[in-house]
């Protein structure tokens, strides 16, 4: 089996090169090739490697050099978020791991751009609460650095690489599911004549499609546990929590099992979330009954 030598810098590692190497690892696995990761800053050793990531002071697709620290840096994206090594590698290899440009761009926005931005000292979001920031992939990789002793840095890098590989794989799968789910659920919405309560016979990623149909208030779908059905409120803005189109009645919230059944008069009631956006029932029919009662309760008070 052909072995591809990938150079990246030694010492403390960061999310951008860890995720960049993870992309290459996934790509070459697909090509049935092994990789050897060489962590060094020695230019002579770097020049002998097949690919260099975040080291080497050079960017070029043809020579497979993906650094962003040199004076002649790659141009920023159209939205002005600078490229780091993750973004440069994703730009040239990510399309080999995804099924469409739409999926490639979705992963770029959700995962790649935030990591590239932070590596370049650019904030993409401001804290709502003073001193409280999102704890994302960049921070997790940084924490893995600190979880090991200085003489265990290579073990730490391998752990971080394992984490990054899982995250990229999962995010690709999620983006694929969102896009496929939008098509499938849109067909079901039309089939059910744009209902207020949408019932899905199997779980499909539904939020993107439902966000475009304002008349839908609740979505019902089977839980992973076969004996349960979930009821979730719809919302317009998928980026913001707490802006649901409807909520479960206040006096249902936080109740479960018989206590909830007594209040709702629905046999098979299991749970209603304190946030008022989610409930669970034992059967499809009891889930529909709960959603219908919640809908009627809302309509009586508007």
PDB file of C-alpha atoms in Angstrom:
ATOM      1  CA  UNK A   1       0.000   0.000   0.000  1.00  0.00           C
ATOM      2  CA  UNK A   2       1.324   3.439  -0.976  1.00  0.00           C
ATOM      3  CA  UNK A   3       2.298   5.637   1.969  1.00  0.00           C
ATOM      4  CA  UNK A   4       1.773   9.407   1.698  1.00  0.00           C
ATOM      5  CA  UNK A   5       4.092  11.496   3.871  1.00  0.00           C
ATOM      6  CA  UNK A   6       2.387  14.529   5.413  1.00  0.00           C
ATOM      7  CA  UNK A   7       4.434  17.186   7.186  1.00  0.00           C
ATOM      8  CA  UNK A   8       3.002  19.495   9.820  1.00  0.00           C
ATOM      9  CA  UNK A   9       4.703  21.475  12.565  1.00  0.00           C
ATOM     10  CA  UNK A  10       5.841  19.943  15.840  1.00  0.00           C
ATOM     11  CA  UNK A  11       5.220  21.233  19.361  1.00  0.00           C
ATOM     12  CA  UNK A  12       1.808  22.460  20.456  1.00  0.00           C
ATOM     13  CA  UNK A  13      -0.837  21.738  17.856  1.00  0.00           C
ATOM     14  CA  UNK A  14      -3.928  23.707  16.878  1.00  0.00           C
ATOM     15  CA  UNK A  15      -7.328  22.903  15.443  1.00  0.00           C
ATOM     16  CA  UNK A  16      -6.533  24.119  11.923  1.00  0.00           C
ATOM     17  CA  UNK A  17      -3.700  21.674  11.165  1.00  0.00           C
ATOM     18  CA  UNK A  18      -5.281  18.820  13.138  1.00  0.00           C
ATOM     19  CA  UNK A  19      -8.496  19.105  11.126  1.00  0.00           C
ATOM     20  CA  UNK A  20      -6.529  19.609   7.890  1.00  0.00           C
ATOM     21  CA  UNK A  21      -4.603  16.382   8.479  1.00  0.00           C
ATOM     22  CA  UNK A  22      -7.900  14.635   9.363  1.00  0.00           C
ATOM     23  CA  UNK A  23      -9.323  15.643   5.960  1.00  0.00           C
ATOM     24  CA  UNK A  24      -6.258  14.179   4.249  1.00  0.00           C
ATOM     25  CA  UNK A  25      -6.499  11.027   6.344  1.00  0.00           C
ATOM     26  CA  UNK A  26     -10.132  10.517   5.257  1.00  0.00           C
ATOM     27  CA  UNK A  27      -9.304  11.295   1.628  1.00  0.00           C
ATOM     28  CA  UNK A  28      -6.390   8.850   1.411  1.00  0.00           C
ATOM     29  CA  UNK A  29      -8.365   6.155   3.232  1.00  0.00           C
ATOM     30  CA  UNK A  30     -10.882   6.489   0.421  1.00  0.00           C
ATOM     31  CA  UNK A  31      -8.014   6.150  -2.071  1.00  0.00           C
ATOM     32  CA  UNK A  32      -6.782   3.044  -0.208  1.00  0.00           C
ATOM     33  CA  UNK A  33      -3.509   4.739   0.760  1.00  0.00           C
ATOM     34  CA  UNK A  34      -1.839   5.071   4.133  1.00  0.00           C
ATOM     35  CA  UNK A  35      -0.454   8.278   5.575  1.00  0.00           C
ATOM     36  CA  UNK A  36       2.614   8.947   7.682  1.00  0.00           C
ATOM     37  CA  UNK A  37       2.468  12.155   9.720  1.00  0.00           C
ATOM     38  CA  UNK A  38       5.818  13.847  10.270  1.00  0.00           C
ATOM     39  CA  UNK A  39       5.705  16.668  12.803  1.00  0.00           C
ATOM     40  CA  UNK A  40       8.689  18.915  12.158  1.00  0.00           C
ATOM     41  CA  UNK A  41       9.819  22.443  11.311  1.00  0.00           C
ATOM     42  CA  UNK A  42      12.957  21.252   9.518  1.00  0.00           C
ATOM     43  CA  UNK A  43      12.634  22.645   5.988  1.00  0.00           C
ATOM     44  CA  UNK A  44      14.819  19.887   4.523  1.00  0.00           C
ATOM     45  CA  UNK A  45      12.519  17.176   5.903  1.00  0.00           C
ATOM     46  CA  UNK A  46       9.412  19.129   4.874  1.00  0.00           C
ATOM     47  CA  UNK A  47      10.650  19.391   1.288  1.00  0.00           C
ATOM     48  CA  UNK A  48      10.922  15.579   1.108  1.00  0.00           C
ATOM     49  CA  UNK A  49       7.273  15.064   2.155  1.00  0.00           C
ATOM     50  CA  UNK A  50       4.423  14.615  -0.304  1.00  0.00           C
ATOM     51  CA  UNK A  51       2.218  17.176   1.446  1.00  0.00           C
ATOM     52  CA  UNK A  52       2.932  19.990   3.896  1.00  0.00           C
ATOM     53  CA  UNK A  53       0.213  21.396   6.170  1.00  0.00           C
ATOM     54  CA  UNK A  54       0.496  24.601   8.231  1.00  0.00           C
ATOM     55  CA  UNK A  55       4.264  24.610   7.816  1.00  0.00           C
ATOM     56  CA  UNK A  56       6.794  25.318   5.076  1.00  0.00           C
ATOM     57  CA  UNK A  57       5.857  28.912   4.196  1.00  0.00           C
ATOM     58  CA  UNK A  58       4.217  27.922   0.931  1.00  0.00           C
ATOM     59  CA  UNK A  59       0.760  27.522  -0.558  1.00  0.00           C
ATOM     60  CA  UNK A  60       0.150  25.760  -3.847  1.00  0.00           C
ATOM     61  CA  UNK A  61      -2.245  23.047  -4.949  1.00  0.00           C
ATOM     62  CA  UNK A  62       0.115  21.564  -7.523  1.00  0.00           C
ATOM     63  CA  UNK A  63       2.959  21.060  -5.046  1.00  0.00           C
ATOM     64  CA  UNK A  64       0.449  20.162  -2.304  1.00  0.00           C
ATOM     65  CA  UNK A  65       1.653  22.846   0.101  1.00  0.00           C
ATOM     66  CA  UNK A  66      -0.982  24.252   2.455  1.00  0.00           C
ATOM     67  CA  UNK A  67       0.543  26.892   4.702  1.00  0.00           C
ATOM     68  CA  UNK A  68      -0.967  30.312   5.421  1.00  0.00           C
ATOM     69  CA  UNK A  69       1.731  32.006   7.516  1.00  0.00           C
ATOM     70  CA  UNK A  70       3.926  33.361   4.694  1.00  0.00           C
ATOM     71  CA  UNK A  71       3.918  37.004   3.573  1.00  0.00           C
ATOM     72  CA  UNK A  72       2.260  36.090   0.271  1.00  0.00           C
ATOM     73  CA  UNK A  73      -0.853  34.599   1.850  1.00  0.00           C
ATOM     74  CA  UNK A  74      -3.786  33.003   0.014  1.00  0.00           C
ATOM     75  CA  UNK A  75      -6.561  35.522  -0.697  1.00  0.00           C
ATOM     76  CA  UNK A  76      -9.365  35.705   1.871  1.00  0.00           C
ATOM     77  CA  UNK A  77     -12.761  34.212   1.147  1.00  0.00           C
ATOM     78  CA  UNK A  78     -15.445  36.450  -0.359  1.00  0.00           C
ATOM     79  CA  UNK A  79     -16.810  37.059   3.164  1.00  0.00           C
ATOM     80  CA  UNK A  80     -13.267  38.089   4.234  1.00  0.00           C
ATOM     81  CA  UNK A  81     -12.711  35.173   6.616  1.00  0.00           C
ATOM     82  CA  UNK A  82      -8.989  34.367   6.133  1.00  0.00           C
ATOM     83  CA  UNK A  83      -7.876  30.882   5.191  1.00  0.00           C
ATOM     84  CA  UNK A  84      -5.972  28.704   7.641  1.00  0.00           C
ATOM     85  CA  UNK A  85      -4.565  25.283   6.769  1.00  0.00           C
ATOM     86  CA  UNK A  86      -7.912  23.539   7.391  1.00  0.00           C
ATOM     87  CA  UNK A  87      -9.679  25.761   4.888  1.00  0.00           C
ATOM     88  CA  UNK A  88      -6.932  25.378   2.279  1.00  0.00           C
ATOM     89  CA  UNK A  89      -6.981  21.582   2.494  1.00  0.00           C
ATOM     90  CA  UNK A  90     -10.796  21.481   2.570  1.00  0.00           C
ATOM     91  CA  UNK A  91     -10.878  23.727  -0.489  1.00  0.00           C
ATOM     92  CA  UNK A  92      -8.929  21.177  -2.540  1.00  0.00           C
ATOM     93  CA  UNK A  93      -9.869  17.825  -0.960  1.00  0.00           C
ATOM     94  CA  UNK A  94     -13.261  18.360   0.702  1.00  0.00           C
ATOM     95  CA  UNK A  95     -15.165  17.936  -2.556  1.00  0.00           C
ATOM     96  CA  UNK A  96     -13.737  14.400  -2.795  1.00  0.00           C
ATOM     97  CA  UNK A  97     -15.411  13.543   0.532  1.00  0.00           C
ATOM     98  CA  UNK A  98     -18.832  15.083  -0.152  1.00  0.00           C
ATOM     99  CA  UNK A  99     -21.580  14.269  -2.636  1.00  0.00           C
ATOM    100  CA  UNK A 100     -22.293  17.792  -3.889  1.00  0.00           C
ATOM    101  CA  UNK A 101     -21.188  21.433  -3.852  1.00  0.00           C
ATOM    102  CA  UNK A 102     -24.083  22.144  -1.492  1.00  0.00           C
ATOM    103  CA  UNK A 103     -22.778  19.665   1.102  1.00  0.00           C
ATOM    104  CA  UNK A 104     -19.206  20.902   0.624  1.00  0.00           C
ATOM    105  CA  UNK A 105     -20.289  24.499   1.297  1.00  0.00           C
ATOM    106  CA  UNK A 106     -22.454  23.478   4.253  1.00  0.00           C
ATOM    107  CA  UNK A 107     -19.491  21.839   6.025  1.00  0.00           C
ATOM    108  CA  UNK A 108     -17.315  24.809   5.045  1.00  0.00           C
ATOM    109  CA  UNK A 109     -19.668  27.246   6.779  1.00  0.00           C
ATOM    110  CA  UNK A 110     -20.506  25.109   9.822  1.00  0.00           C
ATOM    111  CA  UNK A 111     -17.081  23.701  10.669  1.00  0.00           C
ATOM    112  CA  UNK A 112     -14.229  24.999   8.522  1.00  0.00           C
ATOM    113  CA  UNK A 113     -14.779  28.771   8.577  1.00  0.00           C
ATOM    114  CA  UNK A 114     -15.083  29.087  12.393  1.00  0.00           C
ATOM    115  CA  UNK A 115     -11.832  27.155  12.914  1.00  0.00           C
ATOM    116  CA  UNK A 116      -9.999  29.156  10.232  1.00  0.00           C
ATOM    117  CA  UNK A 117     -11.316  32.429  11.659  1.00  0.00           C
ATOM    118  CA  UNK A 118     -10.164  31.719  15.225  1.00  0.00           C
ATOM    119  CA  UNK A 119      -6.753  30.529  14.030  1.00  0.00           C
ATOM    120  CA  UNK A 120      -6.358  33.918  12.335  1.00  0.00           C
ATOM    121  CA  UNK A 121      -7.593  35.849  15.371  1.00  0.00           C
ATOM    122  CA  UNK A 122     -10.994  36.670  13.900  1.00  0.00           C
ATOM    123  CA  UNK A 123     -14.156  36.355  16.020  1.00  0.00           C
ATOM    124  CA  UNK A 124     -17.232  35.119  14.156  1.00  0.00           C
ATOM    125  CA  UNK A 125     -19.619  35.478  17.104  1.00  0.00           C
ATOM    126  CA  UNK A 126     -19.852  37.681  20.171  1.00  0.00           C
ATOM    127  CA  UNK A 127     -20.910  36.397  23.611  1.00  0.00           C
ATOM    128  CA  UNK A 128     -24.438  37.202  24.747  1.00  0.00           C
ATOM    129  CA  UNK A 129     -23.359  36.743  28.358  1.00  0.00           C
ATOM    130  CA  UNK A 130     -20.232  38.537  29.508  1.00  0.00           C
ATOM    131  CA  UNK A 131     -17.211  36.241  29.591  1.00  0.00           C
ATOM    132  CA  UNK A 132     -19.149  33.209  28.305  1.00  0.00           C
ATOM    133  CA  UNK A 133     -17.980  31.954  24.906  1.00  0.00           C
ATOM    134  CA  UNK A 134     -18.923  28.975  22.766  1.00  0.00           C
ATOM    135  CA  UNK A 135     -16.790  25.897  23.465  1.00  0.00           C
ATOM    136  CA  UNK A 136     -16.293  24.557  19.964  1.00  0.00           C
ATOM    137  CA  UNK A 137     -13.853  22.333  18.078  1.00  0.00           C
ATOM    138  CA  UNK A 138     -10.991  24.864  18.307  1.00  0.00           C
ATOM    139  CA  UNK A 139     -11.251  24.998  22.089  1.00  0.00           C
ATOM    140  CA  UNK A 140     -11.596  21.207  22.408  1.00  0.00           C
ATOM    141  CA  UNK A 141      -8.375  20.614  20.454  1.00  0.00           C
ATOM    142  CA  UNK A 142      -6.646  23.191  22.639  1.00  0.00           C
ATOM    143  CA  UNK A 143      -7.894  21.368  25.750  1.00  0.00           C
ATOM    144  CA  UNK A 144      -6.567  18.037  24.428  1.00  0.00           C
ATOM    145  CA  UNK A 145      -3.156  19.736  24.187  1.00  0.00           C
ATOM    146  CA  UNK A 146      -3.327  20.540  27.889  1.00  0.00           C
ATOM    147  CA  UNK A 147      -4.647  17.145  28.983  1.00  0.00           C
ATOM    148  CA  UNK A 148      -1.269  15.458  28.448  1.00  0.00           C
ATOM    149  CA  UNK A 149       2.231  16.006  29.819  1.00  0.00           C
ATOM    150  CA  UNK A 150       4.895  17.673  27.681  1.00  0.00           C
ATOM    151  CA  UNK A 151       6.559  14.352  26.849  1.00  0.00           C
ATOM    152  CA  UNK A 152       3.188  12.964  25.677  1.00  0.00           C
ATOM    153  CA  UNK A 153       2.577  15.565  22.958  1.00  0.00           C
ATOM    154  CA  UNK A 154       2.550  13.000  20.126  1.00  0.00           C
ATOM    155  CA  UNK A 155      -0.040  10.895  21.977  1.00  0.00           C
ATOM    156  CA  UNK A 156      -2.109  14.052  22.442  1.00  0.00           C
ATOM    157  CA  UNK A 157      -1.847  14.842  18.724  1.00  0.00           C
ATOM    158  CA  UNK A 158      -3.111  11.366  17.820  1.00  0.00           C
ATOM    159  CA  UNK A 159      -6.075  11.781  20.177  1.00  0.00           C
ATOM    160  CA  UNK A 160      -6.878  15.173  18.677  1.00  0.00           C
ATOM    161  CA  UNK A 161      -6.623  13.700  15.163  1.00  0.00           C
ATOM    162  CA  UNK A 162      -9.024  10.925  16.134  1.00  0.00           C
ATOM    163  CA  UNK A 163     -11.459  13.529  17.476  1.00  0.00           C
ATOM    164  CA  UNK A 164     -11.192  15.687  14.350  1.00  0.00           C
ATOM    165  CA  UNK A 165     -11.735  12.703  12.049  1.00  0.00           C
ATOM    166  CA  UNK A 166     -14.937  11.806  13.896  1.00  0.00           C
ATOM    167  CA  UNK A 167     -16.201  15.403  13.811  1.00  0.00           C
ATOM    168  CA  UNK A 168     -15.571  15.822  10.078  1.00  0.00           C
ATOM    169  CA  UNK A 169     -17.189  12.468   9.281  1.00  0.00           C
ATOM    170  CA  UNK A 170     -20.204  13.308  11.438  1.00  0.00           C
ATOM    171  CA  UNK A 171     -20.598  16.811  10.016  1.00  0.00           C
ATOM    172  CA  UNK A 172     -20.471  15.499   6.440  1.00  0.00           C
ATOM    173  CA  UNK A 173     -23.100  12.889   7.326  1.00  0.00           C
ATOM    174  CA  UNK A 174     -25.270  15.523   9.020  1.00  0.00           C
ATOM    175  CA  UNK A 175     -25.031  17.915   6.062  1.00  0.00           C
ATOM    176  CA  UNK A 176     -25.858  15.113   3.628  1.00  0.00           C
ATOM    177  CA  UNK A 177     -28.872  14.186   5.792  1.00  0.00           C
ATOM    178  CA  UNK A 178     -30.086  17.810   5.976  1.00  0.00           C
ATOM    179  CA  UNK A 179     -30.075  18.221   2.208  1.00  0.00           C
ATOM    180  CA  UNK A 180     -31.629  14.826   1.517  1.00  0.00           C
ATOM    181  CA  UNK A 181     -34.095  15.383   4.369  1.00  0.00           C
ATOM    182  CA  UNK A 182     -35.254  18.672   2.886  1.00  0.00           C
ATOM    183  CA  UNK A 183     -36.251  16.905  -0.353  1.00  0.00           C
ATOM    184  CA  UNK A 184     -37.969  13.990   1.397  1.00  0.00           C
ATOM    185  CA  UNK A 185     -39.830  16.086   3.986  1.00  0.00           C
ATOM    186  CA  UNK A 186     -40.956  18.676   1.436  1.00  0.00           C
ATOM    187  CA  UNK A 187     -42.656  15.896  -0.519  1.00  0.00           C
ATOM    188  CA  UNK A 188     -44.344  14.698   2.682  1.00  0.00           C
ATOM    189  CA  UNK A 189     -45.512  18.218   3.555  1.00  0.00           C
ATOM    190  CA  UNK A 190     -47.153  18.547   0.131  1.00  0.00           C
ATOM    191  CA  UNK A 191     -48.630  15.056   0.458  1.00  0.00           C
ATOM    192  CA  UNK A 192     -50.179  15.979   3.836  1.00  0.00           C
ATOM    193  CA  UNK A 193     -51.521  19.235   2.353  1.00  0.00           C
ATOM    194  CA  UNK A 194     -49.276  21.567   4.398  1.00  0.00           C
ATOM    195  CA  UNK A 195     -50.655  20.521   7.810  1.00  0.00           C
ATOM    196  CA  UNK A 196     -50.392  22.262  11.159  1.00  0.00           C
ATOM    197  CA  UNK A 197     -49.150  18.961  12.601  1.00  0.00           C
ATOM    198  CA  UNK A 198     -46.692  17.108  10.352  1.00  0.00           C
ATOM    199  CA  UNK A 199     -46.380  13.366  11.045  1.00  0.00           C
ATOM    200  CA  UNK A 200     -43.293  11.509   9.785  1.00  0.00           C
ATOM    201  CA  UNK A 201     -43.367   7.716   9.832  1.00  0.00           C
ATOM    202  CA  UNK A 202     -39.591   7.547  10.255  1.00  0.00           C
ATOM    203  CA  UNK A 203     -37.128  10.131  11.509  1.00  0.00           C
ATOM    204  CA  UNK A 204     -35.801  12.337   8.723  1.00  0.00           C
ATOM    205  CA  UNK A 205     -33.895  15.579   9.110  1.00  0.00           C
ATOM    206  CA  UNK A 206     -36.930  17.849   8.870  1.00  0.00           C
ATOM    207  CA  UNK A 207     -36.042  21.303  10.211  1.00  0.00           C
ATOM    208  CA  UNK A 208     -34.804  22.871   6.962  1.00  0.00           C
ATOM    209  CA  UNK A 209     -37.930  21.917   5.000  1.00  0.00           C
ATOM    210  CA  UNK A 210     -40.349  22.817   7.820  1.00  0.00           C
ATOM    211  CA  UNK A 211     -38.760  26.248   8.302  1.00  0.00           C
ATOM    212  CA  UNK A 212     -40.139  27.188   4.858  1.00  0.00           C
ATOM    213  CA  UNK A 213     -43.756  26.216   5.671  1.00  0.00           C
ATOM    214  CA  UNK A 214     -45.028  28.612   8.322  1.00  0.00           C
ATOM    215  CA  UNK A 215     -48.337  26.797   8.858  1.00  0.00           C
ATOM    216  CA  UNK A 216     -46.614  23.798  10.462  1.00  0.00           C
ATOM    217  CA  UNK A 217     -46.536  24.127  14.265  1.00  0.00           C
ATOM    218  CA  UNK A 218     -45.569  20.627  15.425  1.00  0.00           C
ATOM    219  CA  UNK A 219     -43.578  17.768  13.910  1.00  0.00           C
ATOM    220  CA  UNK A 220     -44.122  14.201  15.113  1.00  0.00           C
ATOM    221  CA  UNK A 221     -41.581  11.451  14.448  1.00  0.00           C
ATOM    222  CA  UNK A 222     -40.560   8.080  15.963  1.00  0.00           C
ATOM    223  CA  UNK A 223     -37.849   8.053  18.602  1.00  0.00           C
ATOM    224  CA  UNK A 224     -34.802   5.763  18.352  1.00  0.00           C
ATOM    225  CA  UNK A 225     -36.484   3.827  21.145  1.00  0.00           C
ATOM    226  CA  UNK A 226     -39.172   1.948  19.144  1.00  0.00           C
ATOM    227  CA  UNK A 227     -41.907   2.382  21.753  1.00  0.00           C
ATOM    228  CA  UNK A 228     -41.792   6.200  21.798  1.00  0.00           C
ATOM    229  CA  UNK A 229     -42.849   9.051  19.539  1.00  0.00           C
ATOM    230  CA  UNK A 230     -41.472  12.587  19.739  1.00  0.00           C
ATOM    231  CA  UNK A 231     -43.344  15.868  19.264  1.00  0.00           C
ATOM    232  CA  UNK A 232     -41.233  18.948  18.569  1.00  0.00           C
ATOM    233  CA  UNK A 233     -42.204  22.544  17.907  1.00  0.00           C
ATOM    234  CA  UNK A 234     -41.274  24.147  14.570  1.00  0.00           C
ATOM    235  CA  UNK A 235     -39.308  27.384  14.264  1.00  0.00           C
ATOM    236  CA  UNK A 236     -38.478  29.838  11.511  1.00  0.00           C
ATOM    237  CA  UNK A 237     -34.888  30.716  12.374  1.00  0.00           C
ATOM    238  CA  UNK A 238     -32.813  27.554  12.763  1.00  0.00           C
ATOM    239  CA  UNK A 239     -29.872  29.518  14.148  1.00  0.00           C
ATOM    240  CA  UNK A 240     -31.796  30.907  17.144  1.00  0.00           C
ATOM    241  CA  UNK A 241     -33.329  28.932  20.001  1.00  0.00           C
ATOM    242  CA  UNK A 242     -36.408  30.144  21.838  1.00  0.00           C
ATOM    243  CA  UNK A 243     -38.256  31.453  18.787  1.00  0.00           C
ATOM    244  CA  UNK A 244     -40.682  28.552  18.371  1.00  0.00           C
ATOM    245  CA  UNK A 245     -43.921  29.007  16.445  1.00  0.00           C
ATOM    246  CA  UNK A 246     -45.823  27.452  19.318  1.00  0.00           C
ATOM    247  CA  UNK A 247     -45.137  26.059  22.803  1.00  0.00           C
ATOM    248  CA  UNK A 248     -46.667  23.343  24.924  1.00  0.00           C
ATOM    249  CA  UNK A 249     -48.990  24.691  27.663  1.00  0.00           C
ATOM    250  CA  UNK A 250     -47.211  25.969  30.755  1.00  0.00           C
ATOM    251  CA  UNK A 251     -49.018  23.584  33.109  1.00  0.00           C
ATOM    252  CA  UNK A 252     -47.744  20.557  31.109  1.00  0.00           C
ATOM    253  CA  UNK A 253     -44.076  21.469  31.321  1.00  0.00           C
ATOM    254  CA  UNK A 254     -41.770  19.382  33.478  1.00  0.00           C
ATOM    255  CA  UNK A 255     -44.400  16.664  33.967  1.00  0.00           C
ATOM    256  CA  UNK A 256     -43.968  13.022  33.012  1.00  0.00           C
ATOM    257  CA  UNK A 257     -45.813   9.695  32.861  1.00  0.00           C
ATOM    258  CA  UNK A 258     -49.049   9.478  34.880  1.00  0.00           C
ATOM    259  CA  UNK A 259     -48.735  13.032  36.170  1.00  0.00           C
ATOM    260  CA  UNK A 260     -48.655  14.328  32.587  1.00  0.00           C
ATOM    261  CA  UNK A 261     -51.431  11.950  31.518  1.00  0.00           C
ATOM    262  CA  UNK A 262     -53.664  13.261  34.320  1.00  0.00           C
ATOM    263  CA  UNK A 263     -53.222  16.864  33.150  1.00  0.00           C
ATOM    264  CA  UNK A 264     -53.536  16.202  29.405  1.00  0.00           C
ATOM    265  CA  UNK A 265     -56.080  13.355  29.527  1.00  0.00           C
ATOM    266  CA  UNK A 266     -53.876  11.536  27.011  1.00  0.00           C
ATOM    267  CA  UNK A 267     -53.096   7.906  27.825  1.00  0.00           C
ATOM    268  CA  UNK A 268     -49.503   7.184  26.819  1.00  0.00           C
ATOM    269  CA  UNK A 269     -48.093  10.597  27.752  1.00  0.00           C
ATOM    270  CA  UNK A 270     -44.412  10.223  28.676  1.00  0.00           C
ATOM    271  CA  UNK A 271     -42.742  13.612  29.106  1.00  0.00           C
ATOM    272  CA  UNK A 272     -43.002  17.336  28.406  1.00  0.00           C
ATOM    273  CA  UNK A 273     -39.824  19.423  28.423  1.00  0.00           C
ATOM    274  CA  UNK A 274     -39.573  22.407  30.779  1.00  0.00           C
ATOM    275  CA  UNK A 275     -38.682  24.556  27.769  1.00  0.00           C
ATOM    276  CA  UNK A 276     -42.063  23.871  26.187  1.00  0.00           C
ATOM    277  CA  UNK A 277     -40.632  22.836  22.807  1.00  0.00           C
ATOM    278  CA  UNK A 278     -40.551  19.036  23.097  1.00  0.00           C
ATOM    279  CA  UNK A 279     -42.694  16.170  24.343  1.00  0.00           C
ATOM    280  CA  UNK A 280     -42.752  12.390  24.124  1.00  0.00           C
ATOM    281  CA  UNK A 281     -45.592   9.847  23.921  1.00  0.00           C
ATOM    282  CA  UNK A 282     -45.772   6.056  23.819  1.00  0.00           C
ATOM    283  CA  UNK A 283     -47.613   5.750  20.513  1.00  0.00           C
ATOM    284  CA  UNK A 284     -48.128   7.631  17.258  1.00  0.00           C
ATOM    285  CA  UNK A 285     -51.792   8.246  18.114  1.00  0.00           C
ATOM    286  CA  UNK A 286     -51.070   9.539  21.606  1.00  0.00           C
ATOM    287  CA  UNK A 287     -48.416  11.863  20.146  1.00  0.00           C
ATOM    288  CA  UNK A 288     -50.960  13.241  17.664  1.00  0.00           C
ATOM    289  CA  UNK A 289     -53.460  13.643  20.506  1.00  0.00           C
ATOM    290  CA  UNK A 290     -50.956  15.627  22.609  1.00  0.00           C
ATOM    291  CA  UNK A 291     -50.009  17.865  19.679  1.00  0.00           C
ATOM    292  CA  UNK A 292     -53.660  18.481  18.785  1.00  0.00           C
ATOM    293  CA  UNK A 293     -54.552  19.450  22.367  1.00  0.00           C
ATOM    294  CA  UNK A 294     -51.538  21.726  22.608  1.00  0.00           C
ATOM    295  CA  UNK A 295     -52.467  23.338  19.284  1.00  0.00           C
ATOM    296  CA  UNK A 296     -56.097  23.873  20.346  1.00  0.00           C
ATOM    297  CA  UNK A 297     -54.964  25.281  23.688  1.00  0.00           C
ATOM    298  CA  UNK A 298     -52.755  27.802  21.908  1.00  0.00           C
ATOM    299  CA  UNK A 299     -55.507  28.746  19.468  1.00  0.00           C
ATOM    300  CA  UNK A 300     -57.970  29.325  22.325  1.00  0.00           C
ATOM    301  CA  UNK A 301     -55.530  31.808  23.878  1.00  0.00           C
ATOM    302  CA  UNK A 302     -54.642  33.832  20.770  1.00  0.00           C
TER     303      UNK A 302
END
